[in-house]
């Protein structure tokens, strides 16, 4: 989207684009309009910037869990280490900005990933539970039903159409459900 608009970012990671040149006020406004037309925005306040970084770190953590990487730490420790702040500070800022806790947001993202895996129908429910870091299928199934109103088996038979890929979801998608 940025290159289509004539901008050449040096790097783009979730929530952050770096440019070689300094952007003018009109460039920033043009980018803001383009992002808004696609349902995005520019994080300008410090809490918004931290929240975007927390989102990126949570997605990174969930990817590592799903890919079977050995992660010896809890999400809270991972976030503190990755973002160089205490979990208390991160949690407080995230909740203020996003309107839900980091834990609830992580559960929501995990459930969205579970829905994708259930729709692909390549793994058993117990394999999905294990891949998402649950210690048992029962714990996974109980949480899935609590969050979606359906068991994983019921969801697999009648998935909800037109979903947003889990790592493209932001806290705004879940705020009203918190």
mmCIF file of C-alpha atoms in Angstrom:
data_model
loop_
_atom_site.group_PDB
_atom_site.id
_atom_site.type_symbol
_atom_site.label_atom_id
_atom_site.label_comp_id
_atom_site.label_asym_id
_atom_site.label_seq_id
_atom_site.Cartn_x
_atom_site.Cartn_y
_atom_site.Cartn_z
ATOM 1 C CA UNK A 1 0.000 0.000 0.000
ATOM 2 C CA UNK A 2 2.824 2.417 0.839
ATOM 3 C CA UNK A 3 4.761 1.609 -2.335
ATOM 4 C CA UNK A 4 1.555 1.972 -4.385
ATOM 5 C CA UNK A 5 1.254 5.476 -2.937
ATOM 6 C CA UNK A 6 4.819 6.301 -4.031
ATOM 7 C CA UNK A 7 6.628 5.817 -0.729
ATOM 8 C CA UNK A 8 9.648 3.555 -0.323
ATOM 9 C CA UNK A 9 9.883 2.187 3.201
ATOM 10 C CA UNK A 10 13.262 0.750 4.185
ATOM 11 C CA UNK A 11 11.580 -1.823 6.412
ATOM 12 C CA UNK A 12 8.076 -2.797 7.448
ATOM 13 C CA UNK A 13 7.264 -4.885 10.485
ATOM 14 C CA UNK A 14 3.908 -5.272 12.189
ATOM 15 C CA UNK A 15 2.952 -1.816 13.346
ATOM 16 C CA UNK A 16 6.012 0.044 12.100
ATOM 17 C CA UNK A 17 7.381 1.373 8.819
ATOM 18 C CA UNK A 18 10.827 2.961 8.550
ATOM 19 C CA UNK A 19 11.673 5.401 5.765
ATOM 20 C CA UNK A 20 15.090 6.528 4.566
ATOM 21 C CA UNK A 21 13.940 10.120 4.140
ATOM 22 C CA UNK A 22 12.044 12.327 6.558
ATOM 23 C CA UNK A 23 8.382 12.555 5.599
ATOM 24 C CA UNK A 24 6.718 15.934 5.230
ATOM 25 C CA UNK A 25 3.484 16.792 7.027
ATOM 26 C CA UNK A 26 1.576 16.330 3.744
ATOM 27 C CA UNK A 27 3.223 12.908 3.246
ATOM 28 C CA UNK A 28 2.105 11.816 6.716
ATOM 29 C CA UNK A 29 -1.436 13.082 6.034
ATOM 30 C CA UNK A 30 -1.504 11.233 2.706
ATOM 31 C CA UNK A 31 -0.351 8.014 4.399
ATOM 32 C CA UNK A 32 -2.918 8.548 7.169
ATOM 33 C CA UNK A 33 -5.728 8.832 4.559
ATOM 34 C CA UNK A 34 -4.539 5.712 2.731
ATOM 35 C CA UNK A 35 -4.351 3.726 5.962
ATOM 36 C CA UNK A 36 -7.773 4.959 7.085
ATOM 37 C CA UNK A 37 -9.327 3.871 3.777
ATOM 38 C CA UNK A 38 -8.092 0.342 4.547
ATOM 39 C CA UNK A 39 -9.258 0.401 8.177
ATOM 40 C CA UNK A 40 -5.875 1.213 9.722
ATOM 41 C CA UNK A 41 -4.343 4.228 11.406
ATOM 42 C CA UNK A 42 -1.114 5.722 12.656
ATOM 43 C CA UNK A 43 -0.207 5.096 16.281
ATOM 44 C CA UNK A 44 0.841 8.508 17.521
ATOM 45 C CA UNK A 45 0.476 8.376 21.290
ATOM 46 C CA UNK A 46 3.056 6.491 23.330
ATOM 47 C CA UNK A 47 0.481 4.003 24.703
ATOM 48 C CA UNK A 48 -0.748 3.292 21.161
ATOM 49 C CA UNK A 49 2.814 2.639 19.984
ATOM 50 C CA UNK A 50 3.465 0.267 22.900
ATOM 51 C CA UNK A 51 0.158 -1.512 22.250
ATOM 52 C CA UNK A 52 1.120 -2.078 18.607
ATOM 53 C CA UNK A 53 4.491 -3.481 19.737
ATOM 54 C CA UNK A 54 2.747 -5.744 22.251
ATOM 55 C CA UNK A 55 0.448 -6.991 19.473
ATOM 56 C CA UNK A 56 3.453 -7.779 17.272
ATOM 57 C CA UNK A 57 5.247 -9.583 20.116
ATOM 58 C CA UNK A 58 2.140 -11.631 20.968
ATOM 59 C CA UNK A 59 1.796 -12.681 17.311
ATOM 60 C CA UNK A 60 5.488 -13.614 17.251
ATOM 61 C CA UNK A 61 5.070 -15.652 20.447
ATOM 62 C CA UNK A 62 1.973 -17.432 19.108
ATOM 63 C CA UNK A 63 3.785 -18.239 15.858
ATOM 64 C CA UNK A 64 6.650 -19.765 17.830
ATOM 65 C CA UNK A 65 4.230 -21.858 19.894
ATOM 66 C CA UNK A 66 2.337 -22.992 16.778
ATOM 67 C CA UNK A 67 5.562 -23.870 14.957
ATOM 68 C CA UNK A 68 6.641 -26.100 17.821
ATOM 69 C CA UNK A 69 9.550 -23.948 18.936
ATOM 70 C CA UNK A 70 10.637 -24.642 22.478
ATOM 71 C CA UNK A 71 9.669 -21.552 24.446
ATOM 72 C CA UNK A 72 10.705 -22.017 28.061
ATOM 73 C CA UNK A 73 8.905 -18.919 29.276
ATOM 74 C CA UNK A 74 5.371 -17.728 29.849
ATOM 75 C CA UNK A 75 3.886 -15.032 27.637
ATOM 76 C CA UNK A 76 4.316 -12.438 30.399
ATOM 77 C CA UNK A 77 8.057 -13.160 30.674
ATOM 78 C CA UNK A 78 8.431 -13.212 26.891
ATOM 79 C CA UNK A 79 6.789 -9.794 26.532
ATOM 80 C CA UNK A 80 8.877 -8.272 29.331
ATOM 81 C CA UNK A 81 12.090 -9.609 27.842
ATOM 82 C CA UNK A 82 11.218 -8.688 24.253
ATOM 83 C CA UNK A 83 9.940 -5.184 24.988
ATOM 84 C CA UNK A 84 12.316 -4.386 27.883
ATOM 85 C CA UNK A 85 9.581 -3.302 30.286
ATOM 86 C CA UNK A 86 7.924 -4.897 33.258
ATOM 87 C CA UNK A 87 4.874 -6.973 32.482
ATOM 88 C CA UNK A 88 2.891 -4.817 34.912
ATOM 89 C CA UNK A 89 3.657 -1.680 32.859
ATOM 90 C CA UNK A 90 2.935 -3.414 29.557
ATOM 91 C CA UNK A 91 -0.306 -4.894 30.833
ATOM 92 C CA UNK A 92 -1.529 -1.602 32.258
ATOM 93 C CA UNK A 93 -0.773 0.325 29.061
ATOM 94 C CA UNK A 94 -2.291 -2.343 26.818
ATOM 95 C CA UNK A 95 -5.504 -2.475 28.861
ATOM 96 C CA UNK A 96 -5.787 1.339 28.881
ATOM 97 C CA UNK A 97 -5.407 1.534 25.105
ATOM 98 C CA UNK A 98 -7.061 -1.674 23.932
ATOM 99 C CA UNK A 99 -9.837 -2.013 26.482
ATOM 100 C CA UNK A 100 -9.044 -5.643 27.241
ATOM 101 C CA UNK A 101 -6.248 -7.478 28.993
ATOM 102 C CA UNK A 102 -3.228 -8.997 27.286
ATOM 103 C CA UNK A 103 -4.385 -12.417 28.490
ATOM 104 C CA UNK A 104 -7.852 -12.004 26.946
ATOM 105 C CA UNK A 105 -6.329 -10.735 23.710
ATOM 106 C CA UNK A 106 -3.946 -13.703 23.575
ATOM 107 C CA UNK A 107 -6.859 -16.095 24.097
ATOM 108 C CA UNK A 108 -8.795 -14.380 21.292
ATOM 109 C CA UNK A 109 -5.861 -14.681 18.877
ATOM 110 C CA UNK A 110 -5.324 -18.302 19.893
ATOM 111 C CA UNK A 111 -9.001 -19.040 19.200
ATOM 112 C CA UNK A 112 -8.776 -17.396 15.775
ATOM 113 C CA UNK A 113 -5.766 -19.540 14.944
ATOM 114 C CA UNK A 114 -7.688 -22.591 16.177
ATOM 115 C CA UNK A 115 -10.580 -21.688 13.863
ATOM 116 C CA UNK A 116 -8.203 -21.525 10.902
ATOM 117 C CA UNK A 117 -6.695 -24.891 11.750
ATOM 118 C CA UNK A 118 -10.158 -26.424 12.201
ATOM 119 C CA UNK A 119 -11.273 -25.080 8.820
ATOM 120 C CA UNK A 120 -8.243 -26.604 7.072
ATOM 121 C CA UNK A 121 -9.283 -30.006 8.460
ATOM 122 C CA UNK A 122 -5.703 -31.345 8.279
ATOM 123 C CA UNK A 123 -5.102 -31.879 12.007
ATOM 124 C CA UNK A 124 -7.140 -33.655 14.637
ATOM 125 C CA UNK A 125 -8.583 -31.590 17.468
ATOM 126 C CA UNK A 126 -6.000 -33.004 19.871
ATOM 127 C CA UNK A 127 -3.191 -32.079 17.441
ATOM 128 C CA UNK A 128 -4.567 -28.537 17.202
ATOM 129 C CA UNK A 129 -4.730 -28.316 21.002
ATOM 130 C CA UNK A 130 -1.109 -29.439 21.278
ATOM 131 C CA UNK A 131 0.036 -27.134 18.459
ATOM 132 C CA UNK A 132 -1.511 -24.136 20.208
ATOM 133 C CA UNK A 133 0.214 -24.945 23.485
ATOM 134 C CA UNK A 134 -2.661 -26.478 25.440
ATOM 135 C CA UNK A 135 -1.700 -29.298 27.780
ATOM 136 C CA UNK A 136 -4.836 -31.325 26.979
ATOM 137 C CA UNK A 137 -7.557 -31.477 24.360
ATOM 138 C CA UNK A 138 -10.148 -31.037 27.106
ATOM 139 C CA UNK A 139 -8.697 -27.709 28.260
ATOM 140 C CA UNK A 140 -8.595 -26.505 24.647
ATOM 141 C CA UNK A 141 -12.146 -27.680 23.910
ATOM 142 C CA UNK A 142 -13.521 -26.085 27.071
ATOM 143 C CA UNK A 143 -11.907 -22.732 26.285
ATOM 144 C CA UNK A 144 -12.944 -22.927 22.625
ATOM 145 C CA UNK A 145 -16.589 -23.523 23.591
ATOM 146 C CA UNK A 146 -16.460 -20.726 26.176
ATOM 147 C CA UNK A 147 -15.102 -18.259 23.603
ATOM 148 C CA UNK A 148 -17.098 -19.289 20.516
ATOM 149 C CA UNK A 149 -20.217 -21.008 21.818
ATOM 150 C CA UNK A 150 -19.358 -24.132 19.812
ATOM 151 C CA UNK A 151 -17.173 -27.140 20.438
ATOM 152 C CA UNK A 152 -14.211 -27.518 18.066
ATOM 153 C CA UNK A 153 -16.040 -30.409 16.364
ATOM 154 C CA UNK A 154 -19.184 -28.322 15.863
ATOM 155 C CA UNK A 155 -17.126 -25.433 14.493
ATOM 156 C CA UNK A 156 -15.329 -27.736 12.068
ATOM 157 C CA UNK A 157 -18.690 -28.849 10.656
ATOM 158 C CA UNK A 158 -20.084 -25.294 10.339
ATOM 159 C CA UNK A 159 -17.281 -22.721 10.320
ATOM 160 C CA UNK A 160 -18.043 -19.024 10.378
ATOM 161 C CA UNK A 161 -17.402 -17.625 6.874
ATOM 162 C CA UNK A 162 -15.340 -14.544 5.976
ATOM 163 C CA UNK A 163 -12.888 -14.490 8.819
ATOM 164 C CA UNK A 164 -9.860 -12.251 9.174
ATOM 165 C CA UNK A 165 -6.534 -14.101 9.384
ATOM 166 C CA UNK A 166 -5.522 -14.288 13.067
ATOM 167 C CA UNK A 167 -2.298 -12.293 12.778
ATOM 168 C CA UNK A 168 -4.094 -9.444 10.960
ATOM 169 C CA UNK A 169 -6.533 -8.986 13.843
ATOM 170 C CA UNK A 170 -5.982 -6.097 16.183
ATOM 171 C CA UNK A 171 -7.413 -5.515 19.626
ATOM 172 C CA UNK A 172 -10.187 -3.374 18.103
ATOM 173 C CA UNK A 173 -11.758 -6.529 16.632
ATOM 174 C CA UNK A 174 -12.259 -7.966 20.121
ATOM 175 C CA UNK A 175 -12.932 -4.860 22.183
ATOM 176 C CA UNK A 176 -16.714 -5.159 22.075
ATOM 177 C CA UNK A 177 -16.546 -8.811 23.188
ATOM 178 C CA UNK A 178 -14.290 -8.196 26.183
#
